[in-house]
Amino acid sequence: MRIRIRHTVLLLAIALLTVPQVIHAQWFGSKSDMINTLRVIVNGDWEQPAIIRLKSDDRIEFSFDEMSHQYHRFTYHIQHCDAQWQPSDILESDYLDGFNGETIDNWQNSLNTTFDYTHYKLVLPNGQANLKLSGNYRLSIREDDREVAYFKFCITEGRPFLTASVTGNTDIDTHESHQQLDMEVNYGNLTVRDPAKELYTVVMQNRRSDNIVINPAPTYDSGNSLTYEHCRKLIFPAGGEFRRFEVINVYDYFLNVDRISYHDPFYHATLMQDTRRHAYKFDYDHNGRYLIRYNQADDSDTEADYLFVHFNLASDRLSGGKLYVYGHFTGGNLTSRYEMEYDESEKAYQATVLLKQGAYDYQYLWVPDGASAALTKPMEGDWYETRNEYLILLYYRQRGSRYDRLISTLMSQ
């Protein structure tokens, strides 16, 4: 694979790759071809979901790169949302102690990189913005009142209302290709007169939103608890462990990298050719997460370079859908930027994605025509042994209230 991309061609290529043909949007997204590497880090831990506790010392950090060394005056705007991520019917002063429209003042140019970029960072809460209510929030990044990127995050009240377990013994099969989540909502002395109308549950597998389960019906209602056992909606295809690669230095080869080459003026990393999986393969993956890292940098945020990463999956051509490379680096978005094209001469699916140096988890997801949920089975297989992460969110809107509280969250594996 020989690719020579000059700077003028690069800008056109990025623009084409970032056309917003969104199938599903999850935790973040870019609306500008010049905004890359959106990240959310909670309390310094890159593996945690975008959730902090109300009235605690928790801090949530949002960051992104603008692909130039020119300063841009970005502002941020925070919107409280309901459980369906629509704007809540409350005033800004109800949820925000401070003001919207403040400037992001923490920025720094990249240092000694082939790609010029400026790294912007925002931490919440801060001296200008403190959030007063639990629930869902949407953080809009704007330039001249035009949104260029967004983040979604949650604030939980952290009540211990949830318990859960995962098993491969399901109502579909036994220790084969699915996993069943059983859970219990024990709301104790919380005033709940009508659970079906006042409580709202969301379950996500590996933080994906395309196969999200929303408000499944409980199996039992015991008066102050709801039990979900043998619930068909809570049976998930098990998928496989995420594949992994590391590009933490352009002068050496690391995990799953076939070669790194320099085509003036940029670096390219070609991964080992992947194949369709026909059996379960154990690996110490991170359920889709990624870490920005350059192993010789004092500060990877500004010293890690960008590379064109080439994915290559040997396979017969499939019909009736589209194939995507997926990981948390996509923000949960299955868009044309991550769509794979089939090369008839090489009998392989291929994609080229501009990524910042680091360690990445990824999978290949197949979206049938007209479907809303992506499938792991065609390329990754579905294996009950897979170590998946299930994130449960429990919302509560008391009768007469104007917003949804996020009262409890739980991660179960």
GROMACS .gro file of C-alpha atoms in nm:
model
  413
    1MET     CA    1   0.000   0.000   0.000
    2ARG     CA    2   0.172   0.318  -0.122
    3ILE     CA    3   0.008   0.644  -0.027
    4ARG     CA    4   0.148   0.994  -0.083
    5ILE     CA    5  -0.066   1.272   0.059
    6ARG     CA    6   0.046   1.632   0.028
    7HIS     CA    7  -0.084   1.909   0.253
    8THR     CA    8  -0.347   2.039   0.008
    9VAL     CA    9  -0.475   1.689  -0.056
   10LEU     CA   10  -0.477   1.628   0.320
   11LEU     CA   11  -0.727   1.908   0.388
   12LEU     CA   12  -0.960   1.774   0.120
   13ALA     CA   13  -0.924   1.420   0.254
   14ILE     CA   14  -1.008   1.525   0.610
   15ALA     CA   15  -1.310   1.720   0.487
   16LEU     CA   16  -1.444   1.420   0.298
   17LEU     CA   17  -1.383   1.186   0.591
   18THR     CA   18  -1.574   1.405   0.833
   19VAL     CA   19  -1.898   1.458   0.642
   20PRO     CA   20  -2.157   1.424   0.921
   21GLN     CA   21  -2.345   1.117   0.797
   22VAL     CA   22  -2.422   1.008   1.151
   23ILE     CA   23  -2.599   0.681   1.218
   24HIS     CA   24  -2.565   0.702   1.594
   25ALA     CA   25  -2.409   0.962   1.820
   26GLN     CA   26  -2.275   0.871   2.161
   27TRP     CA   27  -2.046   1.056   2.398
   28PHE     CA   28  -1.889   1.318   2.171
   29GLY     CA   29  -1.866   1.435   1.815
   30SER     CA   30  -1.691   1.686   1.590
   31LYS     CA   31  -1.871   1.910   1.346
   32SER     CA   32  -1.554   2.058   1.201
   33ASP     CA   33  -1.296   1.887   0.983
   34MET     CA   34  -1.028   2.065   1.187
   35ILE     CA   35  -1.130   1.928   1.531
   36ASN     CA   36  -0.978   1.593   1.629
   37THR     CA   37  -0.907   1.366   1.928
   38LEU     CA   38  -1.196   1.454   2.154
   39ARG     CA   39  -1.141   1.305   2.499
   40VAL     CA   40  -1.317   1.292   2.835
   41ILE     CA   41  -1.118   1.200   3.147
   42VAL     CA   42  -1.272   1.171   3.494
   43ASN     CA   43  -1.047   1.234   3.797
   44GLY     CA   44  -0.738   1.165   3.587
   45ASP     CA   45  -0.856   0.812   3.495
   46TRP     CA   46  -0.886   0.762   3.117
   47GLU     CA   47  -1.084   0.438   3.162
   48GLN     CA   48  -1.380   0.585   3.350
   49PRO     CA   49  -1.708   0.678   3.177
   50ALA     CA   50  -1.809   1.043   3.149
   51ILE     CA   51  -1.989   1.044   3.485
   52ILE     CA   52  -1.910   1.241   3.800
   53ARG     CA   53  -2.084   1.259   4.138
   54LEU     CA   54  -2.299   1.551   4.242
   55LYS     CA   55  -2.158   1.772   4.520
   56SER     CA   56  -1.826   1.590   4.530
   57ASP     CA   57  -1.461   1.665   4.456
   58ASP     CA   58  -1.490   1.486   4.119
   59ARG     CA   59  -1.351   1.666   3.818
   60ILE     CA   60  -1.420   1.594   3.452
   61GLU     CA   61  -1.174   1.705   3.185
   62PHE     CA   62  -1.271   1.769   2.822
   63SER     CA   63  -1.003   1.817   2.558
   64PHE     CA   64  -0.961   1.833   2.181
   65ASP     CA   65  -0.711   1.936   1.916
   66GLU     CA   66  -0.763   2.207   1.654
   67MET     CA   67  -0.543   2.121   1.357
   68SER     CA   68  -0.340   2.440   1.329
   69HIS     CA   69  -0.120   2.668   1.538
   70GLN     CA   70  -0.364   2.955   1.505
   71TYR     CA   71  -0.550   3.055   1.818
   72HIS     CA   72  -0.927   3.012   1.803
   73ARG     CA   73  -1.160   3.168   2.056
   74PHE     CA   74  -1.369   2.868   2.158
   75THR     CA   75  -1.648   2.909   2.410
   76TYR     CA   76  -1.842   2.644   2.599
   77HIS     CA   77  -2.214   2.617   2.667
   78ILE     CA   78  -2.369   2.366   2.908
   79GLN     CA   79  -2.723   2.235   2.867
   80HIS     CA   80  -2.909   2.013   3.113
   81CYS     CA   81  -3.092   1.732   2.931
   82ASP     CA   82  -3.360   1.479   3.011
   83ALA     CA   83  -3.304   1.103   3.007
   84GLN     CA   84  -3.349   1.105   2.627
   85TRP     CA   85  -3.080   1.377   2.586
   86GLN     CA   86  -3.333   1.645   2.492
   87PRO     CA   87  -3.304   1.990   2.658
   88SER     CA   88  -3.473   1.992   2.999
   89ASP     CA   89  -3.764   2.224   3.067
   90ILE     CA   90  -3.578   2.422   3.331
   91LEU     CA   91  -3.395   2.753   3.344
   92GLU     CA   92  -3.019   2.778   3.305
   93SER     CA   93  -3.000   2.925   3.654
   94ASP     CA   94  -3.169   2.611   3.791
   95TYR     CA   95  -2.875   2.386   3.699
   96LEU     CA   96  -2.579   2.619   3.644
   97ASP     CA   97  -2.406   2.829   3.908
   98GLY     CA   98  -2.217   3.060   3.677
   99PHE     CA   99  -2.245   3.162   3.315
  100ASN     CA  100  -2.251   3.001   2.973
  101GLY     CA  101  -2.039   3.142   2.694
  102GLU     CA  102  -1.710   3.149   2.884
  103THR     CA  103  -1.388   3.118   2.682
  104ILE     CA  104  -1.167   2.808   2.692
  105ASP     CA  105  -0.843   2.968   2.809
  106ASN     CA  106  -0.635   2.654   2.859
  107TRP     CA  107  -0.462   2.593   2.525
  108GLN     CA  108  -0.113   2.505   2.403
  109ASN     CA  109   0.049   2.457   2.062
  110SER     CA  110   0.196   2.121   1.964
  111LEU     CA  111   0.572   2.083   1.980
  112ASN     CA  112   0.794   1.921   1.712
  113THR     CA  113   0.510   1.741   1.533
  114THR     CA  114   0.456   1.690   1.160
  115PHE     CA  115   0.095   1.796   1.209
  116ASP     CA  116   0.051   2.139   1.362
  117TYR     CA  117  -0.228   2.143   1.620
  118THR     CA  118  -0.338   2.333   1.928
  119HIS     CA  119  -0.455   2.138   2.231
  120TYR     CA  120  -0.754   2.285   2.419
  121LYS     CA  121  -0.863   2.169   2.764
  122LEU     CA  122  -1.159   2.245   2.990
  123VAL     CA  123  -1.221   2.113   3.342
  124LEU     CA  124  -1.560   2.112   3.517
  125PRO     CA  125  -1.657   2.226   3.774
  126ASN     CA  126  -1.441   2.540   3.767
  127GLY     CA  127  -1.445   2.895   3.902
  128GLN     CA  128  -1.690   3.008   3.635
  129ALA     CA  129  -1.923   2.708   3.618
  130ASN     CA  130  -2.058   2.476   3.886
  131LEU     CA  131  -2.340   2.231   3.820
  132LYS     CA  132  -2.618   2.205   4.074
  133LEU     CA  133  -2.837   1.915   3.956
  134SER     CA  134  -2.786   1.551   3.869
  135GLY     CA  135  -2.879   1.425   3.523
  136ASN     CA  136  -2.755   1.434   3.165
  137TYR     CA  137  -2.556   1.726   3.031
  138ARG     CA  138  -2.450   1.833   2.684
  139LEU     CA  139  -2.139   2.048   2.652
  140SER     CA  140  -2.130   2.248   2.329
  141ILE     CA  141  -1.799   2.387   2.200
  142ARG     CA  142  -1.859   2.692   1.981
  143GLU     CA  143  -1.672   2.940   1.767
  144ASP     CA  144  -1.856   3.258   1.666
  145ASP     CA  145  -2.179   3.099   1.796
  146ARG     CA  146  -2.135   2.801   1.563
  147GLU     CA  147  -2.103   2.459   1.726
  148VAL     CA  148  -1.784   2.282   1.621
  149ALA     CA  149  -1.791   1.993   1.869
  150TYR     CA  150  -1.994   1.851   2.155
  151PHE     CA  151  -1.954   1.624   2.455
  152LYS     CA  152  -2.213   1.436   2.658
  153PHE     CA  153  -2.162   1.363   3.026
  154CYS     CA  154  -2.361   1.275   3.335
  155ILE     CA  155  -2.378   1.380   3.699
  156THR     CA  156  -2.505   1.111   3.934
  157GLU     CA  157  -2.634   1.133   4.289
  158GLY     CA  158  -2.447   0.807   4.351
  159ARG     CA  159  -2.720   0.629   4.545
  160PRO     CA  160  -2.668   0.252   4.588
  161PHE     CA  161  -2.994   0.149   4.421
  162LEU     CA  162  -2.850  -0.087   4.158
  163THR     CA  163  -2.711  -0.442   4.160
  164ALA     CA  164  -2.644  -0.656   3.854
  165SER     CA  165  -2.482  -0.974   3.724
  166VAL     CA  166  -2.392  -1.104   3.379
  167THR     CA  167  -2.422  -1.466   3.265
  168GLY     CA  168  -2.372  -1.666   2.947
  169ASN     CA  169  -2.670  -1.882   3.040
  170THR     CA  170  -2.946  -1.698   2.853
  171ASP     CA  171  -3.298  -1.759   2.735
  172ILE     CA  172  -3.162  -1.773   2.378
  173ASP     CA  173  -2.869  -2.010   2.421
  174THR     CA  174  -2.646  -2.158   2.691
  175HIS     CA  175  -2.276  -2.062   2.689
  176GLU     CA  176  -2.272  -1.988   2.319
  177SER     CA  177  -2.306  -1.642   2.165
  178HIS     CA  178  -2.508  -1.421   2.402
  179GLN     CA  179  -2.491  -1.267   2.747
  180GLN     CA  180  -2.782  -1.190   2.976
  181LEU     CA  181  -2.784  -0.905   3.224
  182ASP     CA  182  -2.992  -0.955   3.539
  183MET     CA  183  -3.036  -0.654   3.763
  184GLU     CA  184  -3.232  -0.518   4.055
  185VAL     CA  185  -3.345  -0.164   4.131
  186ASN     CA  186  -3.395  -0.124   4.505
  187TYR     CA  187  -3.512   0.230   4.561
  188GLY     CA  188  -3.570   0.193   4.936
  189ASN     CA  189  -3.726   0.501   5.094
  190LEU     CA  190  -3.740   0.699   4.770
  191THR     CA  191  -4.094   0.820   4.706
  192VAL     CA  192  -4.205   0.630   4.396
  193ARG     CA  193  -4.579   0.601   4.340
  194ASP     CA  194  -4.569   0.482   3.979
  195PRO     CA  195  -4.237   0.316   3.883
  196ALA     CA  196  -4.336   0.282   3.518
  197LYS     CA  197  -4.370   0.660   3.488
  198GLU     CA  198  -4.121   0.786   3.745
  199LEU     CA  199  -3.821   0.554   3.691
  200TYR     CA  200  -3.625   0.523   3.368
  201THR     CA  201  -3.338   0.280   3.308
  202VAL     CA  202  -3.074   0.271   3.037
  203VAL     CA  203  -2.829  -0.014   2.973
  204MET     CA  204  -2.525   0.016   2.744
  205GLN     CA  205  -2.281  -0.254   2.639
  206ASN     CA  206  -1.925  -0.121   2.616
  207ARG     CA  207  -2.077   0.231   2.609
  208ARG     CA  208  -2.226   0.178   2.264
  209SER     CA  209  -2.546   0.362   2.181
  210ASP     CA  210  -2.654   0.175   1.869
  211ASN     CA  211  -2.764  -0.134   2.068
  212ILE     CA  212  -2.871   0.057   2.379
  213VAL     CA  213  -3.159  -0.086   2.585
  214ILE     CA  214  -3.403   0.175   2.712
  215ASN     CA  215  -3.650   0.123   2.993
  216PRO     CA  216  -3.706  -0.254   2.979
  217ALA     CA  217  -4.008  -0.386   3.167
  218PRO     CA  218  -3.919  -0.546   3.503
  219THR     CA  219  -3.997  -0.910   3.571
  220TYR     CA  220  -4.116  -0.838   3.926
  221ASP     CA  221  -4.231  -0.532   4.117
  222SER     CA  222  -4.196  -0.586   4.492
  223GLY     CA  223  -4.321  -0.249   4.610
  224ASN     CA  224  -3.985  -0.084   4.674
  225SER     CA  225  -3.773  -0.281   4.427
  226LEU     CA  226  -3.781  -0.388   4.063
  227THR     CA  227  -3.626  -0.718   3.952
  228TYR     CA  228  -3.512  -0.787   3.597
  229GLU     CA  229  -3.456  -1.160   3.544
  230HIS     CA  230  -3.482  -1.350   3.215
  231CYS     CA  231  -3.560  -1.020   3.044
  232ARG     CA  232  -3.531  -1.070   2.667
  233LYS     CA  233  -3.443  -0.705   2.611
  234LEU     CA  234  -3.138  -0.750   2.834
  235ILE     CA  235  -2.987  -1.027   2.622
  236PHE     CA  236  -2.694  -0.895   2.419
  237PRO     CA  237  -2.483  -1.054   2.143
  238ALA     CA  238  -2.158  -1.121   2.327
  239GLY     CA  239  -1.919  -1.006   2.055
  240GLY     CA  240  -1.547  -1.065   2.093
  241GLU     CA  241  -1.259  -0.904   2.279
  242PHE     CA  242  -1.148  -0.579   2.121
  243ARG     CA  243  -0.847  -0.586   1.893
  244ARG     CA  244  -0.558  -0.359   1.994
  245PHE     CA  245  -0.269  -0.164   1.848
  246GLU     CA  246  -0.006   0.075   1.980
  247VAL     CA  247   0.172   0.355   1.798
  248ILE     CA  248   0.363   0.521   2.078
  249ASN     CA  249   0.681   0.596   1.882
  250VAL     CA  250   0.723   0.646   1.507
  251TYR     CA  251   1.077   0.503   1.517
  252ASP     CA  252   0.986   0.158   1.646
  253TYR     CA  253   0.717  -0.104   1.594
  254PHE     CA  254   0.477  -0.194   1.870
  255LEU     CA  255   0.167  -0.406   1.918
  256ASN     CA  256  -0.009  -0.509   1.593
  257VAL     CA  257   0.184  -0.264   1.374
  258ASP     CA  258   0.325  -0.405   1.049
  259ARG     CA  259   0.523  -0.098   0.947
  260ILE     CA  260   0.556   0.276   0.999
  261SER     CA  261   0.656   0.483   0.700
  262TYR     CA  262   0.714   0.850   0.629
  263HIS     CA  263   0.557   0.991   0.313
  264ASP     CA  264   0.659   1.354   0.315
  265PRO     CA  265   0.523   1.536   0.508
  266PHE     CA  266   0.336   1.284   0.728
  267TYR     CA  267   0.373   0.946   0.898
  268HIS     CA  268   0.167   0.638   0.813
  269ALA     CA  269   0.116   0.332   1.034
  270THR     CA  270   0.003   0.015   0.858
  271LEU     CA  271  -0.147  -0.239   1.095
  272MET     CA  272  -0.107  -0.613   1.067
  273GLN     CA  273  -0.375  -0.757   0.844
  274ASP     CA  274  -0.674  -0.872   1.047
  275THR     CA  275  -0.894  -1.170   0.967
  276ARG     CA  276  -1.248  -1.266   1.052
  277ARG     CA  277  -1.260  -1.446   1.385
  278HIS     CA  278  -1.389  -1.802   1.394
  279ALA     CA  279  -1.318  -1.878   1.761
  280TYR     CA  280  -1.295  -1.691   2.090
  281LYS     CA  281  -0.960  -1.522   2.148
  282PHE     CA  282  -0.876  -1.391   2.495
  283ASP     CA  283  -0.695  -1.060   2.527
  284TYR     CA  284  -0.640  -0.796   2.793
  285ASP     CA  285  -0.839  -0.529   2.617
  286HIS     CA  286  -0.997  -0.215   2.762
  287ASN     CA  287  -1.346  -0.259   2.615
  288GLY     CA  288  -1.287  -0.005   2.342
  289ARG     CA  289  -1.099   0.269   2.524
  290TYR     CA  290  -0.787   0.450   2.405
  291LEU     CA  291  -0.491   0.629   2.563
  292ILE     CA  292  -0.297   0.914   2.400
  293ARG     CA  293   0.072   0.842   2.457
  294TYR     CA  294   0.411   0.915   2.306
  295ASN     CA  295   0.667   0.721   2.506
  296GLN     CA  296   0.939   0.986   2.485
  297ALA     CA  297   0.722   1.287   2.560
  298ASP     CA  298   0.710   1.498   2.872
  299ASP     CA  299   0.353   1.591   2.774
  300SER     CA  300   0.180   1.359   2.527
  301ASP     CA  301  -0.111   1.602   2.490
  302THR     CA  302   0.111   1.839   2.291
  303GLU     CA  303   0.408   1.624   2.182
  304ALA     CA  304   0.230   1.318   2.043
  305ASP     CA  305   0.212   1.333   1.664
  306TYR     CA  306  -0.067   1.241   1.426
  307LEU     CA  307  -0.044   0.952   1.181
  308PHE     CA  308  -0.259   0.804   0.909
  309VAL     CA  309  -0.346   0.461   1.045
  310HIS     CA  310  -0.431   0.198   0.783
  311PHE     CA  311  -0.672  -0.078   0.884
  312ASN     CA  312  -0.686  -0.390   0.668
  313LEU     CA  313  -0.929  -0.681   0.718
  314ALA     CA  314  -0.906  -0.987   0.491
  315SER     CA  315  -1.257  -1.106   0.409
  316ASP     CA  316  -1.496  -1.196   0.135
  317ARG     CA  317  -1.711  -0.903   0.036
  318LEU     CA  318  -2.039  -0.884   0.227
  319SER     CA  319  -2.358  -0.746   0.074
  320GLY     CA  320  -2.652  -0.559   0.222
  321GLY     CA  321  -2.476  -0.327   0.464
  322LYS     CA  322  -2.166  -0.129   0.561
  323LEU     CA  323  -1.859  -0.215   0.767
  324TYR     CA  324  -1.704   0.027   1.016
  325VAL     CA  325  -1.395   0.036   1.233
  326TYR     CA  326  -1.515   0.122   1.583
  327GLY     CA  327  -1.371   0.214   1.922
  328HIS     CA  328  -1.420   0.487   2.179
  329PHE     CA  329  -1.196   0.708   1.962
  330THR     CA  330  -1.497   0.737   1.728
  331GLY     CA  331  -1.713   0.878   2.008
  332GLY     CA  332  -1.963   0.604   1.927
  333ASN     CA  333  -2.028   0.758   1.586
  334LEU     CA  334  -2.056   0.523   1.291
  335THR     CA  335  -1.993   0.772   1.010
  336SER     CA  336  -1.831   0.784   0.669
  337ARG     CA  337  -1.508   0.881   0.843
  338TYR     CA  338  -1.480   0.527   0.984
  339GLU     CA  339  -1.644   0.333   0.703
  340MET     CA  340  -1.435   0.062   0.538
  341GLU     CA  341  -1.411   0.022   0.162
  342TYR     CA  342  -1.365  -0.312  -0.010
  343ASP     CA  343  -1.057  -0.365  -0.227
  344GLU     CA  344  -1.137  -0.635  -0.483
  345SER     CA  345  -0.774  -0.686  -0.583
  346GLU     CA  346  -0.662  -0.754  -0.224
  347LYS     CA  347  -0.986  -0.921  -0.111
  348ALA     CA  348  -0.990  -0.704   0.197
  349TYR     CA  349  -1.178  -0.422   0.365
  350GLN     CA  350  -0.962  -0.114   0.421
  351ALA     CA  351  -0.990   0.219   0.600
  352THR     CA  352  -0.749   0.502   0.672
  353VAL     CA  353  -0.809   0.708   0.986
  354LEU     CA  354  -0.611   1.004   1.113
  355LEU     CA  355  -0.522   0.928   1.477
  356LYS     CA  356  -0.297   1.069   1.745
  357GLN     CA  357  -0.016   0.855   1.883
  358GLY     CA  358  -0.127   0.617   2.154
  359ALA     CA  359  -0.278   0.279   2.241
  360TYR     CA  360  -0.615   0.195   2.088
  361ASP     CA  361  -0.884  -0.072   2.113
  362TYR     CA  362  -1.097  -0.132   1.806
  363GLN     CA  363  -1.352  -0.366   1.649
  364TYR     CA  364  -1.518  -0.417   1.313
  365LEU     CA  365  -1.894  -0.356   1.324
  366TRP     CA  366  -2.136  -0.447   1.046
  367VAL     CA  367  -2.450  -0.235   0.998
  368PRO     CA  368  -2.712  -0.405   0.777
  369ASP     CA  369  -2.904  -0.181   0.542
  370GLY     CA  370  -3.197  -0.025   0.723
  371ALA     CA  371  -3.081  -0.146   1.066
  372SER     CA  372  -3.024   0.072   1.370
  373ALA     CA  373  -2.796  -0.166   1.562
  374ALA     CA  374  -2.453  -0.279   1.447
  375LEU     CA  375  -2.354  -0.647   1.453
  376THR     CA  376  -2.031  -0.796   1.583
  377LYS     CA  377  -2.097  -1.146   1.451
  378PRO     CA  378  -1.993  -1.106   1.084
  379MET     CA  379  -1.631  -1.011   1.163
  380GLU     CA  380  -1.570  -1.051   1.536
  381GLY     CA  381  -1.805  -1.341   1.612
  382ASP     CA  382  -2.017  -1.364   1.927
  383TRP     CA  383  -1.860  -1.559   2.215
  384TYR     CA  384  -2.014  -1.587   2.561
  385GLU     CA  385  -1.667  -1.577   2.725
  386THR     CA  386  -1.610  -1.217   2.612
  387ARG     CA  387  -1.545  -0.974   2.897
  388ASN     CA  388  -1.790  -0.694   2.823
  389GLU     CA  389  -1.875  -0.390   3.030
  390TYR     CA  390  -2.238  -0.302   3.101
  391LEU     CA  391  -2.320   0.051   3.213
  392ILE     CA  392  -2.656   0.100   3.386
  393LEU     CA  393  -2.810   0.444   3.437
  394LEU     CA  394  -3.115   0.494   3.661
  395TYR     CA  395  -3.317   0.814   3.625
  396TYR     CA  396  -3.599   0.943   3.846
  397ARG     CA  397  -3.859   1.209   3.779
  398GLN     CA  398  -4.093   1.254   4.072
  399ARG     CA  399  -4.448   1.341   3.986
  400GLY     CA  400  -4.467   1.717   3.924
  401SER     CA  401  -4.090   1.759   3.869
  402ARG     CA  402  -3.957   1.934   3.559
  403TYR     CA  403  -3.635   1.738   3.507
  404ASP     CA  404  -3.487   1.388   3.523
  405ARG     CA  405  -3.250   1.315   3.809
  406LEU     CA  406  -2.976   1.058   3.759
  407ILE     CA  407  -2.995   0.888   4.095
  408SER     CA  408  -2.776   0.581   4.045
  409THR     CA  409  -2.520   0.432   3.806
  410LEU     CA  410  -2.342   0.096   3.794
  411MET     CA  411  -2.080  -0.074   3.580
  412SER     CA  412  -2.106  -0.453   3.568
  413GLN     CA  413  -1.880  -0.702   3.394
   0.00000   0.00000   0.00000
